[in-house]
Coordinates of C-alpha atoms in Angstrom, one line a residue:
X180 CA 19.1 -4.1 -37.0
X181 CA 17.5 -5.9 -34.3
X182 CA 17.2 -2.5 -31.9
X183 CA 15.5 -0.8 -35.4
X184 CA 12.8 -3.7 -35.5
X185 CA 12.4 -4.0 -32.5
X186 CA 11.6 -0.7 -31.8
X187 CA 9.7 0.2 -35.4
X188 CA 7.7 -3.6 -33.6
X189 CA 6.7 -2.2 -30.5
X190 CA 5.7 1.6 -32.0
X191 CA 2.9 -0.8 -34.3
X192 CA 1.7 -2.5 -31.9
X193 CA -1.6 -0.9 -31.0
X194 CA -1.9 1.2 -27.7
X195 CA -4.9 2.3 -27.3
X196 CA -5.6 5.1 -24.9
X197 CA -2.4 4.3 -23.5
X198 CA -0.7 8.0 -22.9
X199 CA -2.8 10.4 -21.0
X200 CA -6.2 8.8 -19.8
X201 CA -9.3 11.2 -20.0
X202 CA -10.4 9.7 -16.3
X203 CA -8.6 7.7 -13.5
X204 CA -7.7 4.1 -14.7
X205 CA -8.8 2.6 -11.1
X206 CA -12.3 4.8 -11.8
X207 CA -13.8 2.3 -14.2
X208 CA -13.8 -1.1 -14.0
X209 CA -14.0 -1.8 -17.5
X210 CA -12.3 0.5 -19.0
X211 CA -9.2 -0.6 -16.4
X212 CA -9.6 -4.1 -17.9
X213 CA -9.2 -2.8 -21.6
X214 CA -6.2 -1.3 -20.5
X215 CA -4.7 -4.2 -18.5
X216 CA -5.5 -5.9 -21.9
X217 CA -3.8 -4.1 -23.8
X218 CA -0.7 -4.3 -21.6
X219 CA -1.1 -8.0 -21.9
X220 CA -0.7 -7.3 -25.7
X221 CA 2.8 -4.9 -25.2
X222 CA 4.6 -8.0 -22.9
X223 CA 3.2 -10.6 -25.3
X224 CA 5.1 -8.5 -27.9
X225 CA 8.0 -7.9 -26.0
X226 CA 7.9 -11.4 -25.0
X227 CA 8.1 -13.1 -28.5
X228 CA 10.7 -10.8 -29.9
X229 CA 12.4 -13.0 -27.2
X230 CA 15.6 -10.3 -26.9
X231 CA 16.0 -9.6 -22.9
X232 CA 19.4 -9.2 -21.8
X233 CA 20.2 -10.2 -18.0
X234 CA 22.1 -7.8 -15.9
X235 CA 24.7 -8.7 -14.1
X236 CA 23.3 -8.9 -10.4
X237 CA 26.2 -6.6 -9.6
X238 CA 26.0 -4.2 -11.8
X239 CA 25.5 -0.8 -9.8
X240 CA 25.4 2.5 -12.3
X241 CA 25.3 6.4 -10.9
X242 CA 24.6 9.5 -14.1
X243 CA 28.1 9.3 -16.1
X244 CA 29.5 6.1 -15.7
X245 CA 30.0 3.8 -18.1
X246 CA 30.2 0.1 -18.5
X247 CA 29.6 -2.6 -21.1
X248 CA 26.0 -3.7 -19.2
X249 CA 25.3 0.0 -20.1
X250 CA 23.8 -1.1 -24.3
X251 CA 22.0 -4.1 -22.0
X252 CA 20.3 -2.0 -20.0
X253 CA 19.5 0.6 -22.7
X254 CA 18.1 -2.4 -25.3
X255 CA 15.7 -3.2 -22.2
X256 CA 14.3 0.4 -21.3
X257 CA 13.8 0.3 -25.5
X258 CA 11.4 -2.1 -25.3
X259 CA 9.5 -2.2 -22.4
X260 CA 8.7 2.2 -23.8
X261 CA 10.4 3.6 -20.4
X262 CA 13.2 4.8 -23.3
X263 CA 11.5 6.3 -26.5
X264 CA 12.7 5.1 -29.8
X265 CA 12.9 9.1 -31.3
X266 CA 15.6 9.4 -28.4
X267 CA 17.9 6.2 -29.0
X268 CA 21.6 6.2 -29.7
X269 CA 23.9 3.2 -29.3
X270 CA 26.3 4.3 -25.8
X271 CA 28.0 2.9 -22.7
X272 CA 27.7 5.8 -21.3
X273 CA 24.9 5.9 -18.3
X274 CA 24.1 9.8 -19.2
X275 CA 20.7 11.5 -18.7
X276 CA 18.6 10.1 -21.3
X277 CA 19.3 6.8 -20.0
X278 CA 19.1 8.6 -16.0
X279 CA 15.2 9.6 -16.9
X280 CA 14.2 6.2 -18.7
X281 CA 15.6 5.0 -15.6
X282 CA 13.3 6.8 -13.1
X283 CA 10.7 5.7 -15.4
X284 CA 10.9 2.2 -14.8
X285 CA 11.2 2.7 -10.9
X286 CA 8.3 4.5 -10.5
X287 CA 6.4 1.9 -12.5
X288 CA 8.2 -0.4 -10.1
X289 CA 7.6 0.9 -7.2
X290 CA 11.6 1.6 -6.2
X291 CA 13.0 4.6 -5.1
X292 CA 13.2 6.6 -8.5
X293 CA 16.7 8.2 -7.8
X294 CA 18.4 7.0 -11.3
X295 CA 20.9 5.1 -9.7
X296 CA 20.9 1.6 -10.9
X297 CA 21.7 -1.1 -7.0
X298 CA 20.1 -3.8 -6.3
X299 CA 16.5 -3.2 -6.7
X300 CA 16.3 -2.3 -9.8
X301 CA 18.2 -4.5 -11.3
X302 CA 16.3 -7.5 -9.9
X303 CA 13.2 -5.8 -11.3
X304 CA 14.6 -5.6 -14.8
X305 CA 15.8 -9.2 -14.7
X306 CA 12.1 -10.5 -14.3
X307 CA 11.5 -11.3 -18.0
X308 CA 8.7 -10.0 -20.1
X309 CA 7.6 -13.6 -19.9
X310 CA 7.5 -13.8 -16.3
X311 CA 5.3 -10.2 -16.5
X312 CA 2.9 -11.0 -19.0
X313 CA 1.7 -13.8 -17.3
X314 CA 1.6 -11.5 -14.0
X315 CA -1.0 -9.1 -16.3
X316 CA -2.5 -12.4 -17.4
X317 CA -3.5 -13.2 -13.3
X318 CA -4.4 -9.9 -12.4
X319 CA -6.6 -9.1 -15.2
X320 CA -8.5 -12.5 -13.8
X321 CA -8.7 -11.4 -10.2
X322 CA -9.3 -7.4 -11.3
X323 CA -12.3 -8.9 -13.0
X324 CA -13.4 -10.6 -10.6
X325 CA -13.3 -8.9 -8.1
X326 CA -13.9 -5.0 -9.2
X327 CA -16.2 -5.6 -12.2
X328 CA -19.2 -4.0 -9.2
X329 CA -17.7 -1.0 -7.3
X330 CA -20.0 0.6 -6.1
X331 CA -18.6 4.5 -6.4
X332 CA -18.4 6.5 -4.6
X333 CA -15.9 4.0 -3.0
X334 CA -12.2 3.9 -0.9
X335 CA -10.1 1.2 -2.6
X336 CA -7.0 0.2 -0.6
X337 CA -4.5 -1.9 -3.2
X338 CA -2.4 -3.7 -0.9
X339 CA 0.7 -4.1 -3.0
X340 CA 0.9 -0.3 -4.0
X341 CA 0.2 0.5 0.0
X342 CA -2.4 3.4 -1.6
X343 CA -5.7 4.2 -0.6
X344 CA -7.7 6.0 -3.0
X345 CA -10.9 7.6 -2.8
X346 CA -12.7 7.6 -5.8
X347 CA -15.9 8.6 -7.0
X348 CA -17.3 7.1 -11.1
X349 CA -14.9 10.2 -12.7
X350 CA -12.2 11.3 -10.9
X351 CA -10.2 10.4 -7.8
X352 CA -11.5 12.9 -5.1
X353 CA -8.5 11.7 -1.9
X354 CA -5.5 9.5 -2.1
X355 CA -3.0 8.6 0.4
X356 CA -0.6 6.3 0.9
X357 CA -1.2 3.8 3.5
X358 CA 0.5 0.8 5.7
X359 CA -0.7 -2.6 5.6
X360 CA -0.1 -5.8 7.7
X361 CA 3.2 -7.8 7.4
X362 CA 3.9 -10.7 5.5
X363 CA 3.5 -13.0 9.4
X364 CA 0.7 -10.8 10.0
X365 CA -1.5 -10.1 6.4
X366 CA -4.0 -7.5 5.8
X367 CA -6.9 -9.4 4.6
X368 CA -8.7 -9.0 1.3
X369 CA -12.3 -7.3 1.8
X370 CA -15.2 -6.2 -0.4
X371 CA -17.0 -4.0 2.7
X372 CA -17.8 -0.8 4.4
X373 CA -17.1 1.8 6.1
X374 CA -19.1 1.7 9.3
X375 CA -18.0 4.6 11.6
X376 CA -15.7 6.7 12.9
X377 CA -13.9 6.6 16.3
X378 CA -12.2 10.5 17.9
X379 CA -10.0 9.8 20.5
X380 CA -10.2 5.9 20.5
X381 CA -8.7 3.6 23.6
X382 CA -5.9 0.9 21.7
X383 CA -6.8 -2.3 23.1
X384 CA -4.3 -4.4 22.2
X385 CA -4.6 -7.8 21.1
X386 CA -3.2 -10.5 22.5
X387 CA -0.5 -11.3 20.1
X388 CA 0.7 -8.1 20.6
X389 CA 0.5 -8.1 24.5
X390 CA 2.2 -12.1 24.4
X391 CA 4.4 -11.6 22.6
X392 CA 6.0 -8.0 23.0
X393 CA 4.5 -6.5 25.8
X394 CA 5.0 -9.2 28.1
X395 CA 9.1 -9.3 27.8
X396 CA 9.1 -6.2 28.4
X397 CA 7.1 -6.2 31.7
X398 CA 9.1 -8.7 33.0
X399 CA 12.0 -6.2 33.2
X400 CA 10.2 -2.8 33.7
X401 CA 6.3 -3.0 34.9
X402 CA 6.9 0.7 34.8
X403 CA 6.7 0.5 30.9
X404 CA 3.1 0.5 30.8
X405 CA 2.4 4.4 32.9
X406 CA 5.6 5.7 30.1
X407 CA 3.7 4.3 27.2
X408 CA 0.3 5.7 28.6
X409 CA -1.1 2.1 28.9
X410 CA -3.1 0.3 31.9
X411 CA -3.8 -3.2 32.2
X412 CA -7.2 -4.8 33.2
X413 CA -8.6 -8.3 34.8
X414 CA -12.0 -9.4 34.6
X415 CA -12.4 -5.7 33.8
X416 CA -10.9 -3.9 36.5
X417 CA -7.7 -2.6 36.6
X418 CA -5.0 -3.7 38.7
X419 CA -1.5 -2.4 39.4
X420 CA 1.2 -4.0 37.1
X421 CA 3.3 -4.6 39.6
X422 CA 1.6 -6.6 41.6
X423 CA 1.7 -9.1 38.6
X424 CA 4.6 -11.9 38.5
X425 CA 4.6 -11.3 34.6
X426 CA 8.0 -13.4 34.7
X427 CA 4.7 -16.8 35.2
X428 CA 2.4 -15.5 32.7
X429 CA 2.5 -16.7 29.0
X430 CA 0.4 -17.5 26.0
X431 CA -1.7 -19.9 27.6
X432 CA -2.4 -18.1 31.2
X433 CA -2.7 -14.5 29.8
X434 CA -6.4 -13.4 30.5
X435 CA -5.2 -9.9 30.4
X436 CA -6.3 -6.5 28.5
X437 CA -3.7 -4.3 27.9
X438 CA -4.8 -0.7 26.7
X439 CA -3.4 2.4 25.5
X440 CA -5.4 5.4 26.4
X441 CA -5.9 8.3 23.7
X442 CA -3.1 10.5 23.8
X443 CA -0.3 11.4 21.6
X444 CA 2.0 7.9 21.8
X445 CA -1.2 6.1 21.0
X446 CA -0.7 3.6 18.5
X447 CA -3.9 4.3 16.6
X448 CA -3.2 7.7 16.8
X449 CA -6.5 10.7 17.2
X450 CA -8.5 8.3 14.7
X451 CA -9.8 4.6 13.7
X452 CA -12.1 3.9 11.2
X453 CA -14.4 0.6 11.9
X454 CA -15.4 -1.6 8.7
X455 CA -16.9 -5.3 9.0
X456 CA -14.5 -7.7 9.0
X457 CA -14.3 -11.0 9.9
X458 CA -11.3 -10.6 11.9
X459 CA -9.9 -7.7 14.3
X460 CA -8.4 -5.2 11.4
X461 CA -9.4 -1.8 10.6
X462 CA -7.8 1.7 9.5
X463 CA -6.5 4.2 11.7
X464 CA -4.2 7.0 12.2
X465 CA -0.6 6.9 13.5
X466 CA 1.5 9.0 15.5
X467 CA 4.2 7.5 13.4
X468 CA 4.1 9.7 10.4
X469 CA 7.9 9.0 9.1
X470 CA 7.1 5.7 8.2
X471 CA 4.8 7.4 5.1
X472 CA 8.2 8.4 3.7
X473 CA 9.3 4.1 3.2
X474 CA 8.3 2.6 -0.5
X475 CA 7.7 -0.4 0.8
X476 CA 4.9 0.1 3.9
X477 CA 4.5 -3.6 5.2
X478 CA 5.2 -2.5 9.0
X479 CA 1.9 -3.2 10.9
X480 CA -0.1 -6.2 13.1
X481 CA -2.9 -6.3 9.6
X482 CA -4.5 -2.9 9.8
X483 CA -3.9 -0.6 8.2
X484 CA -2.9 3.6 9.0
X485 CA -3.7 6.1 6.8
X486 CA -1.7 8.7 5.6
X487 CA -4.5 11.4 5.4
X488 CA -6.9 10.5 8.4
X489 CA -8.6 13.7 9.3
X490 CA -9.3 14.4 5.3
X491 CA -11.2 11.2 5.4
X492 CA -12.8 11.7 8.4
X493 CA -13.6 15.3 6.6
X494 CA -14.8 13.3 3.7
X495 CA -17.5 10.8 5.3
X496 CA -18.8 13.2 8.6
X497 CA -19.7 15.7 5.4
X498 CA -20.2 13.4 2.6
X499 CA -22.0 10.5 3.8
X500 CA -23.4 11.6 7.4
X501 CA -24.8 15.0 5.7
X502 CA -22.4 17.2 8.7
X503 CA -22.0 20.2 7.5
X504 CA -18.4 21.7 7.5
X505 CA -18.3 23.4 10.4
X506 CA -19.9 20.5 12.5
X507 CA -17.7 18.0 10.9
X508 CA -13.9 20.2 12.0
X509 CA -16.6 20.5 15.6
X510 CA -17.0 16.7 16.1
X511 CA -13.5 16.2 15.1
X512 CA -11.6 18.3 17.2
X513 CA -13.8 17.3 20.5
X514 CA -11.6 15.6 23.0
X515 CA -13.7 13.1 24.5
X516 CA -12.2 10.2 24.9
X517 CA -13.6 7.0 22.9
X518 CA -16.3 9.0 20.8
X519 CA -18.3 6.9 18.1
X520 CA -19.6 8.7 15.0
X521 CA -22.0 6.8 12.7
X522 CA -21.5 6.8 9.0
X523 CA -25.0 7.6 8.2
X524 CA -24.5 6.3 4.8
X525 CA -21.9 3.2 5.1
X526 CA -19.2 3.4 2.7
X527 CA -18.1 1.2 0.0
X528 CA -14.4 -0.5 0.8
X529 CA -12.3 -2.1 -1.6
X530 CA -9.3 -4.0 -0.2
X531 CA -7.7 -5.5 -2.8
X532 CA -4.2 -7.4 -4.4
X533 CA -3.1 -6.1 -7.6
X534 CA 0.1 -6.5 -8.2
X535 CA -0.1 -5.4 -11.7
X536 CA -2.2 -2.6 -13.2
X537 CA -2.5 0.2 -15.6
X538 CA -2.1 3.7 -14.0
X539 CA -3.9 6.8 -14.9
X540 CA -1.4 8.1 -16.7
X541 CA -1.5 5.6 -19.2
X542 CA 1.8 3.9 -17.5
X543 CA 1.9 -0.1 -16.6
X544 CA 2.7 -0.4 -13.2
X545 CA 4.3 -3.6 -10.9
X546 CA 4.7 -3.9 -7.7
X547 CA 6.1 -6.3 -4.9
X548 CA 4.3 -9.7 -4.5
X549 CA 4.5 -8.9 -0.6
X550 CA 2.8 -11.4 0.4
X551 CA 3.9 -14.2 -1.8
X552 CA 0.3 -14.8 -3.7
X553 CA 1.7 -14.3 -7.2
X554 CA 4.1 -17.7 -6.6
X555 CA 2.0 -19.4 -8.9
X556 CA 2.3 -17.2 -12.0
X557 CA 5.6 -16.9 -12.2

């Protein structure tokens, strides 16, 4: 009886435009605010029903499994609309309809969408609707504070989603996966502009990386620098790393500059994108393409690695520097070391922090609070 009541109640809830949207929600700040307000209405309703099930933390389900917890799972997925009411049929079997509903839920929470119930999925399912309601309210306020005056076309990077969108006022022109900073070395929020592209960049290692990661290696093997195509400088002059007693070098007396030269091993890859920032952070390519396959991509020391740097650079040269396509491709193919290309019309860049939003398909998305900024809202 309750299932029928809950299904009818939620079906009656106004969800205008929460199906396929006419335009991607990210592209219109007012539209996104409206959609988030509708999501708040939905989760207010679910929270008011107050019939959310907590699943056993050790629950593990594969397609076809039978388990007494399946009806509880089914109930929760029905409330969140991941399982449609017309597909409801009480069962103890983790059947194909429930697997499909779980995949919907996993996609909306940035979890590997394999349809299997494991620790990550259980943890996400055990976040109560009242908590998600608070998150939606906080994120709506953050969105309205940060994104009300987006100057399109613009680049929008959402840290918890690990995604970059290059957006015009009515469509997404380019989107790609991004890698952001770890919690101890976060990527900072910013409302700024992309100013230039560097082709074949040097990587000037920050002091923190040099001292904490490279010096311990050099104490064992100074030849490491040459193997990694790196050079070490003291007061602007290149020196022989074998002539330094690295065991006596520490953060207090480190006066060196370690530079990695352009090439296949260069951690910045082929391209670097510079923007105004109060800290030494920028966007760049990477030789470690396999990292983009991970669902949660907080691997960097603060800079942002982008999945499709060439496509992004080509757009910037053509659309923001008025270069013909042939000329733009020629510039990006040059082998000049540290070649700076100024973007004639700087590109608006917004680095934001939204752990929940409504996507272009009208689905309410939730992501992990990678930096712990939402702790006050839970």
